[in-house]
mmCIF file of C-alpha atoms in Angstrom:
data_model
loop_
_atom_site.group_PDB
_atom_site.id
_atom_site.type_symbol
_atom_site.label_atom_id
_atom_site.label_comp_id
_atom_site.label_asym_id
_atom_site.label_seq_id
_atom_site.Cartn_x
_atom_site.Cartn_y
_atom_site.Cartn_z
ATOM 1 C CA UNK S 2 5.402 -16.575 24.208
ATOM 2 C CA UNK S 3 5.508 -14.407 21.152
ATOM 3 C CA UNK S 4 3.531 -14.822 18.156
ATOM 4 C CA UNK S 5 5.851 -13.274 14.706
ATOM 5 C CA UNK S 6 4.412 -11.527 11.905
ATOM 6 C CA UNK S 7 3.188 -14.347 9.683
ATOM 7 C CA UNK S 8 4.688 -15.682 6.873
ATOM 8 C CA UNK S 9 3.408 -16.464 3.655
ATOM 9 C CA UNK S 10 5.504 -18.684 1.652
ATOM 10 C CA UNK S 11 3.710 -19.769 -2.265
ATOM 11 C CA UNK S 12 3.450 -23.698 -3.173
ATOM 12 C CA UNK S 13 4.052 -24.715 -6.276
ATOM 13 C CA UNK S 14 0.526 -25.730 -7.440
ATOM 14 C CA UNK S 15 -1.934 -23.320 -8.021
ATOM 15 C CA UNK S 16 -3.292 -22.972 -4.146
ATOM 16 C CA UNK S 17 -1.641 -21.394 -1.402
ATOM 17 C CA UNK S 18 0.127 -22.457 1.601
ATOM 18 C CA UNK S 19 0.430 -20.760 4.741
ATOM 19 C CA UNK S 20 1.252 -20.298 7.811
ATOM 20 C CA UNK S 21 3.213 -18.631 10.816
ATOM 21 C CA UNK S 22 6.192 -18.517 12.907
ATOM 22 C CA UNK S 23 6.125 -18.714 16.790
ATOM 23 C CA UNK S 24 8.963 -17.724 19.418
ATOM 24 C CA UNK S 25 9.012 -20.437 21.957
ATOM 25 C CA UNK S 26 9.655 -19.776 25.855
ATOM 26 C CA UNK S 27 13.562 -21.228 25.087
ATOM 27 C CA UNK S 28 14.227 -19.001 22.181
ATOM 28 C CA UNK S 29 13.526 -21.353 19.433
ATOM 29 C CA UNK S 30 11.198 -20.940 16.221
ATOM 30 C CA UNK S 31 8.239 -23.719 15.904
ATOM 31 C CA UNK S 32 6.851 -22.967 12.492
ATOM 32 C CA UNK S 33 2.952 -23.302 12.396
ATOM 33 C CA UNK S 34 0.991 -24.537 8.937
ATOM 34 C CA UNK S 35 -2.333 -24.035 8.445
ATOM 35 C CA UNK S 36 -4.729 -25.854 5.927
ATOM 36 C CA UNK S 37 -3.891 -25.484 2.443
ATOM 37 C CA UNK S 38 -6.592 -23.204 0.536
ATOM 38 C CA UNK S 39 -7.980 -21.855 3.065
ATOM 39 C CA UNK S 40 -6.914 -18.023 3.903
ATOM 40 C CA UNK S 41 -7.169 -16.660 7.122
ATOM 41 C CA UNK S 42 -9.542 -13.405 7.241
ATOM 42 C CA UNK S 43 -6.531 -11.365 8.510
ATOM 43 C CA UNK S 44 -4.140 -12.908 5.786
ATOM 44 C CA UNK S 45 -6.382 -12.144 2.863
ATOM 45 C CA UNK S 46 -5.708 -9.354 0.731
ATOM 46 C CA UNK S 47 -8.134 -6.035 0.498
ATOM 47 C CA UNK S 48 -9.690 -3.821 -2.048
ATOM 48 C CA UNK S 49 -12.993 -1.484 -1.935
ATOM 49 C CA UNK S 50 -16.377 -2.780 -2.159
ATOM 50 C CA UNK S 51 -17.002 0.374 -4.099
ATOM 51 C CA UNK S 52 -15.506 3.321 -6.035
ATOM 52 C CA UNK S 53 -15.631 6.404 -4.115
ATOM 53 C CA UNK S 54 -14.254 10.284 -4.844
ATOM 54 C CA UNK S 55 -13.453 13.475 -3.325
ATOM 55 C CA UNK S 56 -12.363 17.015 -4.332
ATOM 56 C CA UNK S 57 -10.261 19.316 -2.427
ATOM 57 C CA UNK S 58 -7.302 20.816 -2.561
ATOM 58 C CA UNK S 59 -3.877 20.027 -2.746
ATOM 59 C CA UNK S 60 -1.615 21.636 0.081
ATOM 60 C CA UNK S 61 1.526 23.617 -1.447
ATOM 61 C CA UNK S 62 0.471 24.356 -5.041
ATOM 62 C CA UNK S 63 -3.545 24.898 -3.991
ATOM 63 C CA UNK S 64 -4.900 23.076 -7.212
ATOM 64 C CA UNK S 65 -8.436 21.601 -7.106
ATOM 65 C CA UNK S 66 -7.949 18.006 -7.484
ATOM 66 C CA UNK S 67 -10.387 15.510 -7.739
ATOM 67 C CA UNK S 68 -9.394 12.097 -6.400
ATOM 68 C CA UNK S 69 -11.126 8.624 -7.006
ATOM 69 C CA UNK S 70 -10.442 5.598 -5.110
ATOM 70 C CA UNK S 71 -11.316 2.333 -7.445
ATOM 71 C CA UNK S 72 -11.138 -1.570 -6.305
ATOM 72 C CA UNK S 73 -8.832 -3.160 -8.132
ATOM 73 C CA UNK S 74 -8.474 -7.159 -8.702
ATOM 74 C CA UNK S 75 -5.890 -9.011 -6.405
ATOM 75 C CA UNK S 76 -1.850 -8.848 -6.806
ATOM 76 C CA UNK S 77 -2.591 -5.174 -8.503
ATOM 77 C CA UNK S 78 -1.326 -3.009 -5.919
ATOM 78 C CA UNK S 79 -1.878 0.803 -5.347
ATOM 79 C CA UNK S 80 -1.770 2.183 -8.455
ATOM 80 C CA UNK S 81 -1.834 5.988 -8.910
ATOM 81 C CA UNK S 82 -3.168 7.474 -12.304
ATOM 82 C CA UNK S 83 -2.606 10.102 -13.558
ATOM 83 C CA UNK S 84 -5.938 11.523 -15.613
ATOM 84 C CA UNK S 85 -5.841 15.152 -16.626
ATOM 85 C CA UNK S 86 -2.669 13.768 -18.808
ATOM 86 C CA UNK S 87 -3.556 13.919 -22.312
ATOM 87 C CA UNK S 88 -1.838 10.499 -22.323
ATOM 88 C CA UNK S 89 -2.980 9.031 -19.066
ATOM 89 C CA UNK S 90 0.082 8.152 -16.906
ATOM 90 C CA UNK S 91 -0.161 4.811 -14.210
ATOM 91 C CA UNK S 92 2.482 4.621 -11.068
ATOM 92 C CA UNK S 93 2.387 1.472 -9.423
ATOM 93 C CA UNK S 94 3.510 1.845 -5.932
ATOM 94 C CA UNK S 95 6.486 0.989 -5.025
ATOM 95 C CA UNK S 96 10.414 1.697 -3.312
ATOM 96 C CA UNK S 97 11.812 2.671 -7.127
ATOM 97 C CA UNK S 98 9.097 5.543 -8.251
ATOM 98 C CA UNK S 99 10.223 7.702 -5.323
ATOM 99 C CA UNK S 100 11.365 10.646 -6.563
ATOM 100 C CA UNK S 101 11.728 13.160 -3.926
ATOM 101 C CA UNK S 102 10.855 13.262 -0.238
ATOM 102 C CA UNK S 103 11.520 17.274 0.705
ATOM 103 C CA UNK S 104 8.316 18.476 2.327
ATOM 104 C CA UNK S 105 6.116 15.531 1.192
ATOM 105 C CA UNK S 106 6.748 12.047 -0.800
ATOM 106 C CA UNK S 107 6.940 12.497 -4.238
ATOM 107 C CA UNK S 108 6.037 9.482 -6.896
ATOM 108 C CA UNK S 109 7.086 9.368 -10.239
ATOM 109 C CA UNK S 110 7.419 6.383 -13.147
ATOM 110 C CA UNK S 111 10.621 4.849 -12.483
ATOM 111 C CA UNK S 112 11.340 7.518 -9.703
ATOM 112 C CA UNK S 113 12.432 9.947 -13.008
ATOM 113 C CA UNK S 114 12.138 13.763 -11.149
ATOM 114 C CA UNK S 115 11.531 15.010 -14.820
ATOM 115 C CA UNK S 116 8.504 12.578 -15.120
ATOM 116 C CA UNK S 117 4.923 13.476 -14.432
ATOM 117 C CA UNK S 118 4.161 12.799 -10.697
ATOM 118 C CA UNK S 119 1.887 12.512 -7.788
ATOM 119 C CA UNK S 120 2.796 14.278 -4.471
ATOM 120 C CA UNK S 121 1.695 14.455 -0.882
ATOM 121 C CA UNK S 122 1.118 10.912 -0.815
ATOM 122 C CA UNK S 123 1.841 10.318 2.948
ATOM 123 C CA UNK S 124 -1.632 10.410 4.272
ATOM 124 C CA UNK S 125 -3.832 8.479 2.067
ATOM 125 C CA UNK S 126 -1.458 5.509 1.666
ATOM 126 C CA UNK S 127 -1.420 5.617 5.631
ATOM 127 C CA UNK S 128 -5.096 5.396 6.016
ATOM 128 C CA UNK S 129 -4.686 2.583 3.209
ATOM 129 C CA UNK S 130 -1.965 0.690 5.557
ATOM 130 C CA UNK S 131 -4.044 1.340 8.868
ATOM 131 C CA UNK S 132 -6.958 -0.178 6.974
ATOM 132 C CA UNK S 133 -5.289 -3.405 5.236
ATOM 133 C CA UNK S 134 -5.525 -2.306 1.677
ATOM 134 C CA UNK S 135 -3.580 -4.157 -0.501
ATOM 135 C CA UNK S 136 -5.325 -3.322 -4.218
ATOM 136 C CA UNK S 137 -6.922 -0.107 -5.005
ATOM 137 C CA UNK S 138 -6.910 2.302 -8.205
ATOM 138 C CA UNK S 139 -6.400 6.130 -7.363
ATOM 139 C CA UNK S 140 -7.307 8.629 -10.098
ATOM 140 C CA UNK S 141 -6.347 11.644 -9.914
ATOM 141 C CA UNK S 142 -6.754 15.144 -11.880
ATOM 142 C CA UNK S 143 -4.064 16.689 -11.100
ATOM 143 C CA UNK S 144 0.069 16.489 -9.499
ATOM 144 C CA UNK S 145 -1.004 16.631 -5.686
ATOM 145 C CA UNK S 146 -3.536 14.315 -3.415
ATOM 146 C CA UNK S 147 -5.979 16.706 -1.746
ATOM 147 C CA UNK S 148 -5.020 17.070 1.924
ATOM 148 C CA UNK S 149 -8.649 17.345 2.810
ATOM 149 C CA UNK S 150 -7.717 17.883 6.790
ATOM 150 C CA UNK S 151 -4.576 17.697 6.856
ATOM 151 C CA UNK S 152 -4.677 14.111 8.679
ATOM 152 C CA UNK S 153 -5.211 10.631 7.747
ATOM 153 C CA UNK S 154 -8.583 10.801 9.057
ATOM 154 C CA UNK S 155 -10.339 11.945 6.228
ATOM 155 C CA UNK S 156 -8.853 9.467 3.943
ATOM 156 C CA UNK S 157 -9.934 6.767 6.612
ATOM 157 C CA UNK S 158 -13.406 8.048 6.408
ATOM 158 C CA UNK S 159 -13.858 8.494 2.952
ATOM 159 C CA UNK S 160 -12.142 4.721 2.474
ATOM 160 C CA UNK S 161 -14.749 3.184 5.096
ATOM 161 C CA UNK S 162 -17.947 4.655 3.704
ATOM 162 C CA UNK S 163 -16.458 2.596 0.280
ATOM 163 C CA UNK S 164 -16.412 -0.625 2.532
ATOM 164 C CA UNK S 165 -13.404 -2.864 2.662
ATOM 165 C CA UNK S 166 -13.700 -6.392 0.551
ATOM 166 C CA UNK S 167 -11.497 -9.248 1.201
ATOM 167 C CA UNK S 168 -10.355 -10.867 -1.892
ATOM 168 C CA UNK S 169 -9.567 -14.504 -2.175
ATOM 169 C CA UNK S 170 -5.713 -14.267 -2.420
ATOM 170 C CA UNK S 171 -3.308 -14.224 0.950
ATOM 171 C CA UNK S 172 -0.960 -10.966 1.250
ATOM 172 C CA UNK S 173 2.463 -10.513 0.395
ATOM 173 C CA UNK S 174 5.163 -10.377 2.814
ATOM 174 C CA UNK S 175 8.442 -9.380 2.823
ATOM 175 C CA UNK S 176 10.717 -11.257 5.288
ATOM 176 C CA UNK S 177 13.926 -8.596 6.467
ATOM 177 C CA UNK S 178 16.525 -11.336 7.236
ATOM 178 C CA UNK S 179 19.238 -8.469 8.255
ATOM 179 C CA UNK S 180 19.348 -5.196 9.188
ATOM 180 C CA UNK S 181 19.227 -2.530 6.777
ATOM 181 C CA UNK S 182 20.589 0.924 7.077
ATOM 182 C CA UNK S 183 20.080 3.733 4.917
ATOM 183 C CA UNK S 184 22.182 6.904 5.097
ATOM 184 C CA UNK S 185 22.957 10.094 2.913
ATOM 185 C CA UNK S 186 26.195 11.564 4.515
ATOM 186 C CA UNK S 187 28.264 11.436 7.175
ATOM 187 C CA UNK S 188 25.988 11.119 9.783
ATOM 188 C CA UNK S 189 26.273 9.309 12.966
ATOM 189 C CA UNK S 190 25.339 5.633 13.563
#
């Protein structure tokens, strides 16, 4: 028997229902629902229990850079700010602000390259996926994350120590009902 990733699917009224998909021994899907309103530990989304920082460096252009992890209210995301802006600028995390991906991933607002951005982003949103976290504020001083050293580790650390709340709203899912294939060329299948 194996158990699927679980599937949240949104009633219409204001609580939530969900539940999760099984692969029977013949091949078949049994769908399983659990109790309306109530949101299984692993389900529920995550922010910090508290606002942490650290300062380092950031790997190519060697800036100091202070970074500050914030909780942030459920549904918000990861949200990168920008603060040493005169204007403050906020990127909420997502496919679209991708704007380059040579040596490290590169964020900008609406993926413009010309746009102010936030680079090396690879191992602090890993640490954030490895831990669950759905919903956090990142502040940052400058264009680059730190890369502290030079792992995920740190960032694992430093999100720990913060503590890890669950928040009373289930995760969002995204359900890939074909393949997808994304190329640049004309490289090989």
């Amino acid at each position: 028997m194996t158990i699927l990733p679980f599937t949240l699917s949104l009633s219409k009224g204001p609580r939530h229902a969900l539940g999760f998909d099984r692969l029977s021994p013949n091949g078949g899907l049994q769908r399983f629902a659990l109790r309306s309103g109530t949101i299984p530990a692993m389900l529920q989304q995550r922010t910090l229990k508290s606002m942490t920082r650290a300062v380092g460096v950031g790997v190519r252009g060697g800036q100091r850079v202070e970074l500050t992890l914030r909780p942030a209210p459920p549904d918000h995301g990861i949200v990168f700010r920008r603060v040493d802006l005169p204007q403050p600028v906020e990127i909420r995390l997502s496919a679209d602000v991708v704007s380059d991906t040579r040596m490290a991933t590169t964020l900008s607002p609406g993926g413009d390259p010309g746009a102010p951005k936030v680079k090396t982003v690879e191992h602090l949103l890993s640490a954030c996926a490895g831990l669950g976290l759905d919903n956090l504020t990142v502040d940052i001083t400058a264009e680059e994350v730190p890369i502290l050293d030079g792992s995920a580790a740190s960032f694992v650390y430093l999100l720990q120590s913060a503590g890890i709340e669950l928040q009373d709203a289930p995760k969002r899912f995204i359900r890939v009902k074909k393949a997808v294939e994304v190329r640049e060329g004309e490289g090989e299948r």
